[in-house]
C-alpha positions as a Markdown table, in Angstrom:
| # | Residue | x | y | z |
|---|---|---|---|---|
| 1 | Unk | -0.2 | 0.7 | 0.2 |
| 2 | Unk | 0.9 | 2.7 | -0.6 |
| 3 | Unk | 1.9 | 6.3 | 2.2 |
| 4 | Unk | -0.9 | 8.3 | 0.8 |
| 5 | Unk | -3.0 | 5.1 | 0.9 |
| 6 | Unk | -1.9 | 4.1 | 4.3 |
| 7 | Unk | -2.9 | 8.4 | 5.7 |
| 8 | Unk | -6.1 | 8.9 | 3.5 |
| 9 | Unk | -7.0 | 5.1 | 5.9 |
| 10 | Unk | -5.2 | 6.1 | 8.7 |
| 11 | Unk | -7.3 | 9.7 | 8.6 |
| 12 | Unk | -10.7 | 7.7 | 8.1 |
| 13 | Unk | -10.0 | 5.7 | 11.3 |
| 14 | Unk | -9.7 | 9.1 | 13.1 |
| 15 | Unk | -12.4 | 10.6 | 11.3 |
| 16 | Unk | -15.1 | 7.2 | 11.9 |
| 17 | Unk | -13.8 | 7.2 | 16.1 |
| 18 | Unk | -13.8 | 11.1 | 15.9 |
| 19 | Unk | -17.9 | 11.0 | 17.5 |
| 20 | Unk | -17.0 | 9.0 | 20.4 |
| 21 | Unk | -15.7 | 11.9 | 22.8 |
| 22 | Unk | -18.8 | 13.3 | 22.0 |
| 23 | Unk | -21.3 | 11.1 | 22.8 |
| 24 | Unk | -19.0 | 10.0 | 25.6 |
| 25 | Unk | -19.7 | 13.7 | 26.7 |
| 26 | Unk | -23.3 | 13.8 | 25.9 |
| 27 | Unk | -23.7 | 10.5 | 27.6 |
| 28 | Unk | -21.8 | 11.5 | 31.0 |
| 29 | Unk | -23.8 | 15.1 | 31.2 |
| 30 | Unk | -26.7 | 14.4 | 30.2 |
| 31 | Unk | -27.1 | 11.1 | 32.4 |
| 32 | Unk | -29.2 | 12.6 | 34.6 |
| 33 | Unk | -32.0 | 13.4 | 32.6 |
| 34 | Unk | -34.0 | 11.5 | 30.7 |
| 35 | Unk | -32.3 | 12.3 | 26.7 |
| 36 | Unk | -34.4 | 13.1 | 24.6 |
| 37 | Unk | -33.6 | 11.0 | 21.1 |
| 38 | Unk | -35.4 | 12.7 | 19.6 |
| 39 | Unk | -33.9 | 16.4 | 19.1 |
| 40 | Unk | -30.0 | 16.4 | 19.0 |
| 41 | Unk | -28.2 | 17.3 | 22.3 |
| 42 | Unk | -28.6 | 21.0 | 22.8 |
| 43 | Unk | -25.3 | 21.5 | 23.1 |
| 44 | Unk | -25.2 | 25.3 | 25.6 |
| 45 | Unk | -25.9 | 22.6 | 28.2 |
| 46 | Unk | -22.9 | 21.2 | 28.2 |
| 47 | Unk | -19.5 | 21.3 | 28.8 |
| 48 | Unk | -17.1 | 23.6 | 26.5 |
| 49 | Unk | -15.2 | 20.2 | 25.8 |
| 50 | Unk | -18.1 | 18.5 | 24.8 |
| 51 | Unk | -19.2 | 21.3 | 22.1 |
| 52 | Unk | -15.6 | 22.3 | 20.9 |
| 53 | Unk | -15.5 | 17.8 | 20.5 |
| 54 | Unk | -18.5 | 18.1 | 18.1 |
| 55 | Unk | -16.4 | 20.6 | 16.2 |
| 56 | Unk | -13.7 | 18.4 | 16.5 |
| 57 | Unk | -15.4 | 15.8 | 14.7 |
| 58 | Unk | -17.8 | 17.6 | 12.5 |
| 59 | Unk | -13.9 | 20.1 | 11.3 |
| 60 | Unk | -12.3 | 16.3 | 10.6 |
| 61 | Unk | -15.4 | 15.7 | 8.6 |
| 62 | Unk | -15.3 | 18.9 | 6.2 |
| 63 | Unk | -11.9 | 17.8 | 5.1 |
| 64 | Unk | -11.5 | 14.4 | 4.9 |
| 65 | Unk | -13.8 | 14.3 | 2.5 |
| 66 | Unk | -12.2 | 16.3 | -0.1 |
| 67 | Unk | -8.6 | 14.6 | 0.5 |
| 68 | Unk | -10.4 | 11.2 | 0.2 |
| 69 | Unk | -11.5 | 11.9 | -3.0 |
| 70 | Unk | -7.8 | 13.3 | -4.0 |
| 71 | Unk | -5.9 | 10.5 | -2.1 |
| 72 | Unk | -7.6 | 8.0 | -4.7 |
| 73 | Unk | -8.1 | 9.8 | -7.6 |
| 74 | Unk | -4.2 | 10.1 | -7.3 |
| 75 | Unk | -3.8 | 7.2 | -6.9 |
| 76 | Unk | -5.9 | 5.9 | -10.1 |
| 77 | Unk | -3.9 | 7.7 | -11.7 |
| 78 | Unk | -0.5 | 6.4 | -10.4 |
| 79 | Unk | 0.0 | 9.9 | -9.5 |
| 80 | Unk | 2.8 | 9.5 | -5.8 |
| 81 | Unk | 5.4 | 12.1 | -5.3 |
| 82 | Unk | 7.3 | 13.4 | -2.5 |
| 83 | Unk | 4.5 | 16.4 | -2.9 |
| 84 | Unk | 1.1 | 14.5 | -2.3 |
| 85 | Unk | 3.1 | 11.7 | 0.1 |
| 86 | Unk | 4.5 | 14.6 | 2.4 |
| 87 | Unk | 0.6 | 16.7 | 2.7 |
| 88 | Unk | -0.7 | 12.8 | 3.1 |
| 89 | Unk | 1.8 | 11.9 | 5.8 |
| 90 | Unk | 1.3 | 16.0 | 7.5 |
| 91 | Unk | -3.2 | 15.7 | 6.5 |
| 92 | Unk | -2.5 | 13.6 | 9.5 |
| 93 | Unk | -0.8 | 14.6 | 11.3 |
| 94 | Unk | -2.5 | 17.9 | 11.3 |
| 95 | Unk | -5.7 | 17.0 | 11.9 |
| 96 | Unk | -4.4 | 14.5 | 14.7 |
| 97 | Unk | -2.8 | 17.4 | 16.7 |
| 98 | Unk | -6.0 | 19.9 | 15.7 |
| 99 | Unk | -8.4 | 16.9 | 16.9 |
| 100 | Unk | -6.4 | 16.9 | 20.5 |
| 101 | Unk | -5.7 | 20.6 | 20.8 |
| 102 | Unk | -9.5 | 21.5 | 19.9 |
| 103 | Unk | -11.3 | 18.9 | 22.2 |
| 104 | Unk | -8.4 | 19.8 | 24.9 |
| 105 | Unk | -9.4 | 23.4 | 25.4 |
| 106 | Unk | -4.9 | 23.7 | 24.6 |
| 107 | Unk | -5.2 | 25.0 | 20.8 |
| 108 | Unk | -7.3 | 28.2 | 21.1 |
| 109 | Unk | -7.4 | 31.3 | 19.3 |
| 110 | Unk | -5.2 | 31.4 | 16.5 |
| 111 | Unk | -3.6 | 28.5 | 16.5 |
| 112 | Unk | -6.6 | 25.9 | 15.6 |
| 113 | Unk | -7.1 | 28.5 | 12.6 |
| 114 | Unk | -3.6 | 28.3 | 11.5 |
| 115 | Unk | -3.5 | 24.1 | 11.9 |
| 116 | Unk | -7.1 | 24.2 | 9.7 |
| 117 | Unk | -5.2 | 26.2 | 7.1 |
| 118 | Unk | -2.5 | 23.8 | 6.7 |
| 119 | Unk | -4.8 | 20.6 | 6.3 |
| 120 | Unk | -6.1 | 22.4 | 3.5 |
| 121 | Unk | -3.0 | 23.2 | 2.3 |
| 122 | Unk | -2.4 | 20.0 | 2.4 |
| 123 | Unk | -5.5 | 18.8 | 0.6 |
| 124 | Unk | -5.3 | 21.5 | -2.3 |
| 125 | Unk | -1.3 | 20.5 | -2.9 |
| 126 | Unk | -2.9 | 16.5 | -3.8 |
| 127 | Unk | -4.9 | 18.0 | -6.2 |
| 128 | Unk | -2.4 | 20.8 | -8.3 |
| 129 | Unk | -0.2 | 17.6 | -7.9 |
| 130 | Unk | -3.3 | 15.1 | -9.8 |
| 131 | Unk | -4.3 | 18.7 | -12.0 |
| 132 | Unk | -0.3 | 19.0 | -13.1 |
| 133 | Unk | 0.3 | 15.0 | -13.7 |
């Protein structure tokens, strides 16, 4: 498996797992109350870290879809360059740092937007490699 596909797999596993902190927080917060399964939880009544966990998950999904599509397109086209390898690996590590920093609250402004922007640059880099090949 190529390095790009390896980091796509790791990113998919991260995206698929980021709901866990949010659900743990919701269940820990709403366990004392009657849970209404017909509506999403009211994030304004949750601790700040639960809200951040929800946003970290949504944020990952936002960037994961274009990242995944471009890595697969590059793979199908036989495109693997130093740029795509670095961008794919950086994307995963940036998204992991973003999730940890976001959920813990350690990465505030401007760190989180900078990490998000670097992840976006990784996606654009892979897209550029595909378009320029």
